[in-house]
Amino acid sequence: MPRLVWNELLPKDRYLVRLARPLSFAEMGFVTQLYLPIIGVESFSLYQLLVHEVQEANGAAVESTHRSLMLMTDLSLDRLLTARERLEALGLLAVRRRENRQRDYFYEYLVKPPLTPNEFFADYVLSVMLLNKIENVRYQQLRQRYADPLGAALEQEYPVAETVTKDFYEVFQSLKPSELEVHKGSEREQFLAQMETRYPASPMQSGFEAAVHHPLGASSLRHYLPDNASPDKVFSGESVEFLYKLHHFYQLDSWGLGQELRDWTLYKPDGSLDMDVLRKRLVQRYTDDKLHRTPAAPAPGDDEWGPGRLPEPGSEAFARACRQLSPLSLLERVVGGRVSRVFLERAENLVFGDGLTVEVANALLLHTLQSMQMELPKAYMETIRDSWKAKRITTVDEAVRQILERADQRAQHAEKAKRPKRETDTAVRRGGRPILQDKLPASVEWQLSQEREPQETVKGQSIQDDPELKTMLESLRRRQRGV
């Protein structure tokens, strides 16, 4: 079916070009050597044209119409749109469309820098696409051109490194706070505000990092479906949610998941996706190390825990790990690499079988590992899982609250067990059976204590030690003898 380009873009539509940050001469070479074979001459020419549309001195944007682009590139509107989309797909261009009340469109083009050779070759999809385009000899020449053997040898021969870079305030120690103060309502504050309003700076970012993304999208996955699959049933509500869970759990991108969906045996006779079969397939593919995955980006504070060190429940690192990582990525960080099939199935079943949210599943995994000496016993996990499901735990904060309360209860029981038992609490036993004892009335208890008191006062003394008692005793004895 022919594409209706006029519904998407018109020659009269205006556009504005911005740069994410200034591009260096070396980066333009990266685009020429690495990207050109993939995107083609038309996309490469469009990228060069857009880059030089922006004023080099200040990065100010320039406005024009798409008709001017068609004239300068000698491309028809459909070829111009196709060339632009190739740049978007490889992360070299971001497009935003604005609309006014007259339904006129205005496009914003943000030109992005390319990946470095190291990042480009580390991306499996781009690396293989380039190899298919230029063949082995040219690919080897590019790898050799962008190689750094001296730097690699330096890291091997001198593995211990120390950062000795001084920060700003170590060098500028004489800088006083009063020198940086701008008083409210002063002439200097008014001048700075006037400059911001009259001469707004270009929004280029010196710290912008180039990146290529392969986001998961139903439109891209449709191209991978075999003939016996029904796209309407595969991308229904339940199946789409399931695919996004797989995407996050295994850290799959659109291309990686699409390769798995090519298998015609994954679909039922009615064309719908058999989710159980796909789950088993991905478990086996991970076990065989044949699953193409996107490495998780390092998060702040990742060095706080790792193999042999787990974050404490209630800490910021614990909550951050549960919210940001997938269960599989979390286990891989705990063990320092690929996990066993048993660990994988335990984590996979929590999300897809038991229906726990990802952050609660992560909290359960970390708690079990910490409590059971880095093991994941099935019975222990099922007990906690059932308890949390009964209490409707859906967030990591609620899970942490349960973990801390349970820890407090165990500590109280342990402290109580250490206390010595009182004799009054110990029941008298005969033949292993307890004997019930009635408690005496308070008046009887007082009478008994009064009767025992004289014995306790003279305990440890004899009558011979008291002269008065000794005289009385002798007089009683004489009377008994009749003397």
mmCIF file of C-alpha atoms in Angstrom, residues 181-437:
data_model
loop_
_atom_site.group_PDB
_atom_site.id
_atom_site.type_symbol
_atom_site.label_atom_id
_atom_site.label_comp_id
_atom_site.label_asym_id
_atom_site.label_seq_id
_atom_site.Cartn_x
_atom_site.Cartn_y
_atom_site.Cartn_z
ATOM 1 C CA GLU A 181 26.475 37.429 46.137
ATOM 2 C CA VAL A 182 23.943 39.287 44.023
ATOM 3 C CA HIS A 183 21.610 41.245 46.277
ATOM 4 C CA LYS A 184 17.935 41.231 45.467
ATOM 5 C CA GLY A 185 16.840 44.453 43.753
ATOM 6 C CA SER A 186 20.405 45.579 43.077
ATOM 7 C CA GLU A 187 21.591 47.006 39.779
ATOM 8 C CA ARG A 188 23.569 43.852 39.053
ATOM 9 C CA GLU A 189 20.521 41.616 39.490
ATOM 10 C CA GLN A 190 18.502 43.811 37.118
ATOM 11 C CA PHE A 191 21.306 43.709 34.574
ATOM 12 C CA LEU A 192 21.546 39.889 34.695
ATOM 13 C CA ALA A 193 17.769 39.514 34.350
ATOM 14 C CA GLN A 194 17.801 41.887 31.369
ATOM 15 C CA MET A 195 20.515 39.848 29.673
ATOM 16 C CA GLU A 196 18.594 36.610 30.194
ATOM 17 C CA THR A 197 15.473 38.100 28.633
ATOM 18 C CA ARG A 198 17.074 39.977 25.752
ATOM 19 C CA TYR A 199 19.705 37.412 24.758
ATOM 20 C CA PRO A 200 18.490 33.888 25.644
ATOM 21 C CA ALA A 201 21.276 31.354 25.201
ATOM 22 C CA SER A 202 21.049 28.356 22.913
ATOM 23 C CA PRO A 203 19.950 25.235 24.845
ATOM 24 C CA MET A 204 23.007 23.200 23.828
ATOM 25 C CA GLN A 205 24.337 20.853 26.494
ATOM 26 C CA SER A 206 28.029 20.228 26.968
ATOM 27 C CA GLY A 207 27.271 17.067 28.901
ATOM 28 C CA PHE A 208 24.902 15.543 26.319
ATOM 29 C CA GLU A 209 25.758 11.898 25.749
ATOM 30 C CA ALA A 210 24.985 10.201 22.467
ATOM 31 C CA ALA A 211 22.945 7.005 22.703
ATOM 32 C CA VAL A 212 21.075 4.694 20.416
ATOM 33 C CA HIS A 213 17.789 3.267 21.642
ATOM 34 C CA HIS A 214 15.819 0.274 20.432
ATOM 35 C CA PRO A 215 12.600 0.878 22.363
ATOM 36 C CA LEU A 216 9.899 -1.737 22.465
ATOM 37 C CA GLY A 217 7.008 -0.864 20.186
ATOM 38 C CA ALA A 218 4.108 -2.844 18.764
ATOM 39 C CA SER A 219 4.563 -1.214 15.369
ATOM 40 C CA SER A 220 8.123 -2.515 15.079
ATOM 41 C CA LEU A 221 7.306 -5.982 16.450
ATOM 42 C CA ARG A 222 4.652 -6.527 13.790
ATOM 43 C CA HIS A 223 7.365 -6.941 11.162
ATOM 44 C CA TYR A 224 8.756 -9.999 12.969
ATOM 45 C CA LEU A 225 5.520 -12.002 13.259
ATOM 46 C CA PRO A 226 5.257 -15.164 11.112
ATOM 47 C CA ASP A 227 2.361 -15.831 8.779
ATOM 48 C CA ASN A 228 0.410 -18.000 11.248
ATOM 49 C CA ALA A 229 0.287 -15.190 13.857
ATOM 50 C CA SER A 230 -2.602 -12.752 14.134
ATOM 51 C CA PRO A 231 -1.275 -9.245 14.952
ATOM 52 C CA ASP A 232 -4.615 -8.168 16.437
ATOM 53 C CA LYS A 233 -4.560 -11.056 18.930
ATOM 54 C CA VAL A 234 -0.822 -10.933 19.627
ATOM 55 C CA PHE A 235 -1.015 -7.238 20.512
ATOM 56 C CA SER A 236 -4.206 -7.379 22.539
ATOM 57 C CA GLY A 237 -4.320 -5.887 26.034
ATOM 58 C CA GLU A 238 -3.136 -8.925 28.008
ATOM 59 C CA SER A 239 -0.470 -9.957 25.503
ATOM 60 C CA VAL A 240 0.981 -6.440 25.231
ATOM 61 C CA GLU A 241 1.314 -6.223 29.015
ATOM 62 C CA PHE A 242 3.006 -9.618 29.014
ATOM 63 C CA LEU A 243 5.474 -8.555 26.290
ATOM 64 C CA TYR A 244 6.399 -5.398 28.197
ATOM 65 C CA LYS A 245 7.038 -7.484 31.312
ATOM 66 C CA LEU A 246 9.330 -9.758 29.305
ATOM 67 C CA HIS A 247 11.038 -6.709 27.855
ATOM 68 C CA HIS A 248 11.828 -5.374 31.333
ATOM 69 C CA PHE A 249 12.598 -8.706 33.025
ATOM 70 C CA TYR A 250 15.149 -9.874 30.429
ATOM 71 C CA GLN A 251 16.247 -6.360 29.353
ATOM 72 C CA LEU A 252 15.242 -7.067 25.747
ATOM 73 C CA ASP A 253 14.950 -4.406 23.085
ATOM 74 C CA SER A 254 12.571 -4.401 20.155
ATOM 75 C CA TRP A 255 15.012 -6.239 17.904
ATOM 76 C CA GLY A 256 15.917 -8.897 20.467
ATOM 77 C CA LEU A 257 12.304 -9.690 21.342
ATOM 78 C CA GLY A 258 11.372 -9.636 17.663
ATOM 79 C CA GLN A 259 13.876 -12.389 16.927
ATOM 80 C CA GLU A 260 12.159 -14.606 19.485
ATOM 81 C CA LEU A 261 8.692 -13.865 18.090
ATOM 82 C CA ARG A 262 9.735 -15.140 14.631
ATOM 83 C CA ASP A 263 9.260 -18.753 15.769
ATOM 84 C CA TRP A 264 5.932 -20.015 14.363
ATOM 85 C CA THR A 265 5.630 -22.647 17.140
ATOM 86 C CA LEU A 266 4.875 -19.911 19.688
ATOM 87 C CA TYR A 267 1.361 -19.344 18.352
ATOM 88 C CA LYS A 268 -1.904 -21.170 18.908
ATOM 89 C CA PRO A 269 -4.184 -22.357 16.056
ATOM 90 C CA ASP A 270 -6.250 -19.158 16.347
ATOM 91 C CA GLY A 271 -3.124 -16.993 15.814
ATOM 92 C CA SER A 272 -2.776 -15.798 19.424
ATOM 93 C CA LEU A 273 0.471 -15.924 21.369
ATOM 94 C CA ASP A 274 1.062 -18.885 23.688
ATOM 95 C CA MET A 275 2.587 -17.022 26.629
ATOM 96 C CA ASP A 276 3.615 -20.150 28.578
ATOM 97 C CA VAL A 277 5.570 -21.526 25.614
ATOM 98 C CA LEU A 278 7.320 -18.179 25.128
ATOM 99 C CA ARG A 279 8.247 -18.069 28.825
ATOM 100 C CA LYS A 280 9.827 -21.525 28.652
ATOM 101 C CA ARG A 281 11.632 -20.608 25.458
ATOM 102 C CA LEU A 282 13.205 -17.495 26.980
ATOM 103 C CA VAL A 283 14.306 -19.415 30.084
ATOM 104 C CA GLN A 284 16.030 -21.964 27.874
ATOM 105 C CA ARG A 285 17.539 -19.312 25.621
ATOM 106 C CA TYR A 286 19.000 -17.504 28.630
ATOM 107 C CA THR A 287 20.370 -20.769 30.036
ATOM 108 C CA ASP A 288 22.050 -21.520 26.696
ATOM 109 C CA ASP A 289 23.439 -17.954 26.515
ATOM 110 C CA LYS A 290 21.672 -17.317 23.197
ATOM 111 C CA LEU A 291 19.458 -14.453 24.291
ATOM 112 C CA HIS A 292 20.351 -11.022 22.899
ATOM 113 C CA ARG A 293 19.917 -8.500 25.700
ATOM 114 C CA THR A 294 20.563 -4.817 26.279
ATOM 115 C CA PRO A 295 22.950 -4.246 29.199
ATOM 116 C CA ALA A 296 21.382 -2.298 32.045
ATOM 117 C CA ALA A 297 22.716 1.212 32.501
ATOM 118 C CA PRO A 298 24.607 1.719 35.777
ATOM 119 C CA ALA A 299 22.581 3.568 38.382
ATOM 120 C CA PRO A 300 23.873 5.934 41.086
ATOM 121 C CA GLY A 301 25.047 4.018 44.162
ATOM 122 C CA ASP A 302 25.659 0.717 42.353
ATOM 123 C CA ASP A 303 29.019 0.405 44.105
ATOM 124 C CA GLU A 304 27.295 0.267 47.499
ATOM 125 C CA TRP A 305 26.373 -3.408 47.077
ATOM 126 C CA GLY A 306 27.266 -6.378 44.912
ATOM 127 C CA PRO A 307 28.517 -9.976 45.253
ATOM 128 C CA GLY A 308 28.704 -10.787 48.957
ATOM 129 C CA ARG A 309 27.200 -7.433 49.966
ATOM 130 C CA LEU A 310 23.458 -6.821 49.999
ATOM 131 C CA PRO A 311 21.685 -3.521 50.706
ATOM 132 C CA GLU A 312 19.995 -3.317 54.090
ATOM 133 C CA PRO A 313 16.168 -3.220 54.121
ATOM 134 C CA GLY A 314 15.019 0.331 54.683
ATOM 135 C CA SER A 315 18.120 1.885 53.132
ATOM 136 C CA GLU A 316 18.063 4.086 50.049
ATOM 137 C CA ALA A 317 20.153 1.572 48.108
ATOM 138 C CA PHE A 318 17.599 -1.184 48.857
ATOM 139 C CA ALA A 319 14.656 0.886 47.591
ATOM 140 C CA ARG A 320 16.590 2.106 44.543
ATOM 141 C CA ALA A 321 17.605 -1.427 43.556
ATOM 142 C CA CYS A 322 14.043 -2.724 43.890
ATOM 143 C CA ARG A 323 12.550 0.095 41.835
ATOM 144 C CA GLN A 324 15.122 0.433 39.058
ATOM 145 C CA LEU A 325 16.371 -3.103 38.362
ATOM 146 C CA SER A 326 14.600 -6.060 36.869
ATOM 147 C CA PRO A 327 14.639 -9.237 39.023
ATOM 148 C CA LEU A 328 17.074 -10.909 36.635
ATOM 149 C CA SER A 329 19.438 -7.921 36.577
ATOM 150 C CA LEU A 330 19.282 -7.785 40.381
ATOM 151 C CA LEU A 331 20.273 -11.460 40.726
ATOM 152 C CA GLU A 332 23.057 -11.031 38.169
ATOM 153 C CA ARG A 333 24.451 -8.188 40.244
ATOM 154 C CA VAL A 334 24.252 -10.261 43.419
ATOM 155 C CA VAL A 335 26.141 -13.241 41.953
ATOM 156 C CA GLY A 336 28.459 -11.148 39.796
ATOM 157 C CA GLY A 337 27.411 -12.595 36.426
ATOM 158 C CA ARG A 338 24.968 -14.992 34.839
ATOM 159 C CA VAL A 339 22.631 -16.786 37.238
ATOM 160 C CA SER A 340 21.727 -20.453 37.381
ATOM 161 C CA ARG A 341 18.540 -21.869 35.949
ATOM 162 C CA VAL A 342 17.140 -22.402 39.457
ATOM 163 C CA PHE A 343 17.615 -18.747 40.419
ATOM 164 C CA LEU A 344 16.160 -17.640 37.084
ATOM 165 C CA GLU A 345 13.049 -19.796 37.447
ATOM 166 C CA ARG A 346 12.475 -18.621 41.030
ATOM 167 C CA ALA A 347 12.579 -14.950 39.973
ATOM 168 C CA GLU A 348 10.643 -15.510 36.753
ATOM 169 C CA ASN A 349 7.830 -17.316 38.544
ATOM 170 C CA LEU A 350 7.405 -14.484 41.073
ATOM 171 C CA VAL A 351 6.622 -12.000 38.283
ATOM 172 C CA PHE A 352 4.824 -14.100 35.686
ATOM 173 C CA GLY A 353 3.374 -16.929 37.784
ATOM 174 C CA ASP A 354 2.550 -15.319 41.130
ATOM 175 C CA GLY A 355 1.705 -11.874 39.749
ATOM 176 C CA LEU A 356 3.895 -9.852 42.123
ATOM 177 C CA THR A 357 4.939 -6.388 41.075
ATOM 178 C CA VAL A 358 8.567 -6.078 40.023
ATOM 179 C CA GLU A 359 9.641 -4.040 43.042
ATOM 180 C CA VAL A 360 7.951 -6.421 45.494
ATOM 181 C CA ALA A 361 9.549 -9.414 43.748
ATOM 182 C CA ASN A 362 12.951 -7.720 44.076
ATOM 183 C CA ALA A 363 12.337 -7.046 47.781
ATOM 184 C CA LEU A 364 11.397 -10.694 48.325
ATOM 185 C CA LEU A 365 14.514 -11.918 46.508
ATOM 186 C CA LEU A 366 16.855 -9.639 48.481
ATOM 187 C CA HIS A 367 15.193 -10.525 51.796
ATOM 188 C CA THR A 368 15.421 -14.268 51.091
ATOM 189 C CA LEU A 369 19.062 -14.064 50.025
ATOM 190 C CA GLN A 370 19.963 -12.162 53.168
ATOM 191 C CA SER A 371 17.996 -14.436 55.510
ATOM 192 C CA MET A 372 19.020 -17.780 53.954
ATOM 193 C CA GLN A 373 22.756 -17.254 53.362
ATOM 194 C CA MET A 374 22.555 -16.343 49.670
ATOM 195 C CA GLU A 375 20.151 -19.131 48.780
ATOM 196 C CA LEU A 376 16.587 -19.106 47.440
ATOM 197 C CA PRO A 377 14.744 -22.034 49.065
ATOM 198 C CA LYS A 378 11.366 -22.543 47.454
ATOM 199 C CA ALA A 379 9.384 -23.247 50.636
ATOM 200 C CA TYR A 380 10.689 -20.151 52.413
ATOM 201 C CA MET A 381 9.913 -17.902 49.450
ATOM 202 C CA GLU A 382 6.410 -19.331 49.052
ATOM 203 C CA THR A 383 5.637 -18.707 52.729
ATOM 204 C CA ILE A 384 6.596 -15.037 52.543
ATOM 205 C CA ARG A 385 4.954 -14.677 49.137
ATOM 206 C CA ASP A 386 1.612 -15.964 50.435
ATOM 207 C CA SER A 387 1.842 -13.691 53.473
ATOM 208 C CA TRP A 388 2.532 -10.618 51.354
ATOM 209 C CA LYS A 389 -0.193 -11.453 48.852
ATOM 210 C CA ALA A 390 -2.687 -11.896 51.690
ATOM 211 C CA LYS A 391 -1.705 -8.465 53.025
ATOM 212 C CA ARG A 392 -1.866 -6.980 49.490
ATOM 213 C CA ILE A 393 1.716 -5.751 49.445
ATOM 214 C CA THR A 394 2.273 -3.923 46.134
ATOM 215 C CA THR A 395 5.151 -1.495 46.787
ATOM 216 C CA VAL A 396 8.683 -1.817 48.085
ATOM 217 C CA ASP A 397 7.898 0.521 51.001
ATOM 218 C CA GLU A 398 5.144 -1.812 52.219
ATOM 219 C CA ALA A 399 7.426 -4.827 51.769
ATOM 220 C CA VAL A 400 10.233 -3.160 53.744
ATOM 221 C CA ARG A 401 7.775 -2.362 56.546
ATOM 222 C CA GLN A 402 6.836 -6.052 56.778
ATOM 223 C CA ILE A 403 10.493 -7.125 56.758
ATOM 224 C CA LEU A 404 11.429 -4.724 59.570
ATOM 225 C CA GLU A 405 8.392 -5.663 61.690
ATOM 226 C CA ARG A 406 9.220 -9.344 61.324
ATOM 227 C CA ALA A 407 12.839 -8.666 62.307
ATOM 228 C CA ASP A 408 11.673 -6.790 65.446
ATOM 229 C CA GLN A 409 9.392 -9.668 66.452
ATOM 230 C CA ARG A 410 12.193 -12.208 66.109
ATOM 231 C CA ALA A 411 14.505 -10.001 68.161
ATOM 232 C CA GLN A 412 11.901 -9.729 70.933
ATOM 233 C CA HIS A 413 11.353 -13.500 71.003
ATOM 234 C CA ALA A 414 15.103 -14.108 71.163
ATOM 235 C CA GLU A 415 15.515 -11.637 74.033
ATOM 236 C CA LYS A 416 12.622 -13.178 75.935
ATOM 237 C CA ALA A 417 14.094 -16.665 75.510
ATOM 238 C CA LYS A 418 17.364 -15.535 77.094
ATOM 239 C CA ARG A 419 15.693 -14.323 80.337
ATOM 240 C CA PRO A 420 15.860 -16.830 83.334
ATOM 241 C CA LYS A 421 12.514 -18.278 84.302
ATOM 242 C CA ARG A 422 11.229 -17.557 87.811
ATOM 243 C CA GLU A 423 10.510 -20.427 90.186
ATOM 244 C CA THR A 424 6.888 -19.352 90.553
ATOM 245 C CA ASP A 425 6.480 -19.684 86.773
ATOM 246 C CA THR A 426 7.861 -23.228 86.737
ATOM 247 C CA ALA A 427 5.169 -25.827 87.054
ATOM 248 C CA VAL A 428 5.777 -28.925 89.206
ATOM 249 C CA ARG A 429 5.842 -32.033 87.048
ATOM 250 C CA ARG A 430 5.428 -35.680 87.932
ATOM 251 C CA GLY A 431 5.986 -38.255 85.251
ATOM 252 C CA GLY A 432 6.305 -35.490 82.672
ATOM 253 C CA ARG A 433 2.834 -34.110 83.404
ATOM 254 C CA PRO A 434 2.204 -30.662 84.900
ATOM 255 C CA ILE A 435 0.438 -30.479 88.265
ATOM 256 C CA LEU A 436 -2.062 -27.701 88.698
ATOM 257 C CA GLN A 437 -1.508 -25.604 91.843
#
